[in-house]
Amino acid sequence: MKQHVEINDLDHLTIGGIDVTYLAEKYGTPLFVYDVEQIRANAKAFVNGFKELNIPAQVAYASKAFSSIAMLQVAKQEGLSLDVVSQGELYTAIQADFPMDKVHMHGNNKSVAELEMAIEHNIGCIVIDNFHEIQLLEELLQKHDRSIHALLRVTPGIEAHTHDYILTGNEDSKFGFDLANGQAEEAFKQIKRNSRIQLKGLHCHIGSQIFETDGFVMAIRRLFETLANWHERYGYQADVLNLGGGFGIRYTKEDEPLALESYVEVLVKEITEQAHYYKLNSPEIWIEPGRAIVGNTAITLYTVGSKKEIPNVRNYIAIDGGMTDNIRPALYQAKYDAILANKAAREKTYQTAVAGKCCESGDMLLWDLLLPEVEPGDILAVFSTGAYGYSMSSHYNRFPKAAVVFVENGHDKLVMRRESYQDLIRNDLSYE
Ligand SMILES: *Cc1c(COP(=O)(O)O)cnc(C)c1O
């Protein structure tokens, strides 16, 4: 982590070579700052991992992690494909001039409008999730006289977590068709009857923030058992296997992620072996990293304000943001690391929690952090906030959304403006 951040001779934190106190001053806080060099390096680790092994692949950036026109332009420049799960995400991709043949659409309840937009724009692939969707898709393709490529999303009964995986058999998940109870096969048969849907292969996504590879290996074996069966009974060969995302990143010292290339190596090795074993064609390999592309590439800058010290209990410092720009700690106890950016080299002697300023007791960013002596006006930098931060942000308490800045080659560029109060009330109508 933090290859992209350093401490300069003023004892200030820098990102991409730029003093973050300068950025906080120039753009205000809360502020997301992305190091574009690091985004490119993460993308290249996956893309080149496949290239070096000479394996046809698509690395689809899961844009739900952080979607903006500038971000999708960088993804396009790096040759990534793109996952979208809504009309809003697809609209952003269109506005970023993203090649539509490299866009894949997900979702467990795709609406008619979403499917029609996908069909109209001729996107590369729809990942079919449920029986209702098969029926809708058939009707809409008929109506518009079009055809489309699709993957079938299956739940292989493997749930991967940070350091281990669970064999669940029948998976209790709202996503996809179950492999174990025959639903996937029923869906397969329905889709194969329709000439407008070209079934390119299977998709599964086994979890998130995964630090091991066994779960992926298990999932690949389950998918190949199915493919071998469908080959024998229906003569089917998959062109594509999509293993989803979930590759883990470092948020705190306790996290020990694998090198991104090593996931690629394991997937390629296992898929090649399985295809060979069952005498099936080697499919193209698709993956869908979100967090691993952007998570470790951004920091969030906040200005410290008030303080509350409860003797023998806890110290609290409060910052000028919180669950509105980072809901992950409140939502699922996510852990982060942070420092005072303007006192980056000072000795850390003050133990404190970091609270947001929303009217919720659960609006906390960190429960336990060691900092130098803290004063109002200090700049707190929280690390690894590039994924599921801005994209999950809200208007709770009517806080305008933060600004986003990209830095690269020693330059900083505003890529998402801070919202104004005018922006906040733009959809409000009068009742007078
Ligand atoms: C969320 C999601 C991803 C991305 O997950 P990360 O943990 O951010 O890599 C990829 N594919 C699917 C289907 C997802 O739901």
PDB file of C-alpha atoms and ligand atoms in Angstrom, residues 62 64 83 106 153 203 205 207-209 244-247 288-292 388, ligand 1:
ATOM      1  CA  ALA A  62     -16.661  -3.049 -11.960  1.00  0.00           C
ATOM      2  CA  LYS A  64     -19.902   0.470  -9.131  1.00  0.00           C
ATOM      3  CA  ASP A  83     -19.300  -3.677 -15.786  1.00  0.00           C
ATOM      4  CA  HIS A 106     -25.233  -6.987 -14.365  1.00  0.00           C
ATOM      5  CA  ARG A 153     -24.774 -16.098 -13.785  1.00  0.00           C
ATOM      6  CA  HIS A 203     -20.378 -16.235 -14.799  1.00  0.00           C
ATOM      7  CA  HIS A 205     -18.797 -13.981  -8.373  1.00  0.00           C
ATOM      8  CA  GLY A 207     -17.241 -12.768  -2.716  1.00  0.00           C
ATOM      9  CA  SER A 208     -15.260  -9.664  -1.999  1.00  0.00           C
ATOM     10  CA  GLN A 209     -12.025  -8.616  -0.313  1.00  0.00           C
ATOM     11  CA  GLY A 244     -16.132 -12.098 -11.210  1.00  0.00           C
ATOM     12  CA  GLY A 245     -14.195  -9.802  -8.900  1.00  0.00           C
ATOM     13  CA  GLY A 246     -13.434  -9.694  -5.205  1.00  0.00           C
ATOM     14  CA  PHE A 247      -9.637  -9.474  -5.235  1.00  0.00           C
ATOM     15  CA  GLU A 288     -14.346  -8.075 -12.915  1.00  0.00           C
ATOM     16  CA  PRO A 289     -12.126  -6.305 -10.396  1.00  0.00           C
ATOM     17  CA  GLY A 290     -13.569  -3.155  -8.851  1.00  0.00           C
ATOM     18  CA  ARG A 291     -11.893  -2.615  -5.504  1.00  0.00           C
ATOM     19  CA  ALA A 292      -8.524  -3.946  -6.740  1.00  0.00           C
ATOM     20  CA  TYR A 388     -17.156   2.208  -2.547  1.00  0.00           C
TER      21      TYR A 388
HETATM   22  C1  LIG B   1     -19.256  -6.154  -6.801  1.00  0.00           C
HETATM   23  C2  LIG B   1     -18.986  -7.040  -7.934  1.00  0.00           C
HETATM   24  C3  LIG B   1     -17.726  -7.042  -8.535  1.00  0.00           C
HETATM   25  C4  LIG B   1     -16.555  -6.234  -8.015  1.00  0.00           C
HETATM   26  O1  LIG B   1     -16.205  -6.628  -6.743  1.00  0.00           O
HETATM   27  P1  LIG B   1     -14.832  -6.089  -6.084  1.00  0.00           P
HETATM   28  O2  LIG B   1     -14.835  -6.698  -4.733  1.00  0.00           O
HETATM   29  O3  LIG B   1     -14.943  -4.605  -6.045  1.00  0.00           O
HETATM   30  O4  LIG B   1     -13.723  -6.552  -6.958  1.00  0.00           O
HETATM   31  C5  LIG B   1     -17.546  -7.819  -9.649  1.00  0.00           C
HETATM   32  N1  LIG B   1     -18.546  -8.586 -10.161  1.00  0.00           N
HETATM   33  C6  LIG B   1     -19.778  -8.604  -9.592  1.00  0.00           C
HETATM   34  C7  LIG B   1     -20.829  -9.445 -10.201  1.00  0.00           C
HETATM   35  C8  LIG B   1     -20.029  -7.850  -8.467  1.00  0.00           C
HETATM   36  O5  LIG B   1     -21.246  -7.893  -7.904  1.00  0.00           O
END
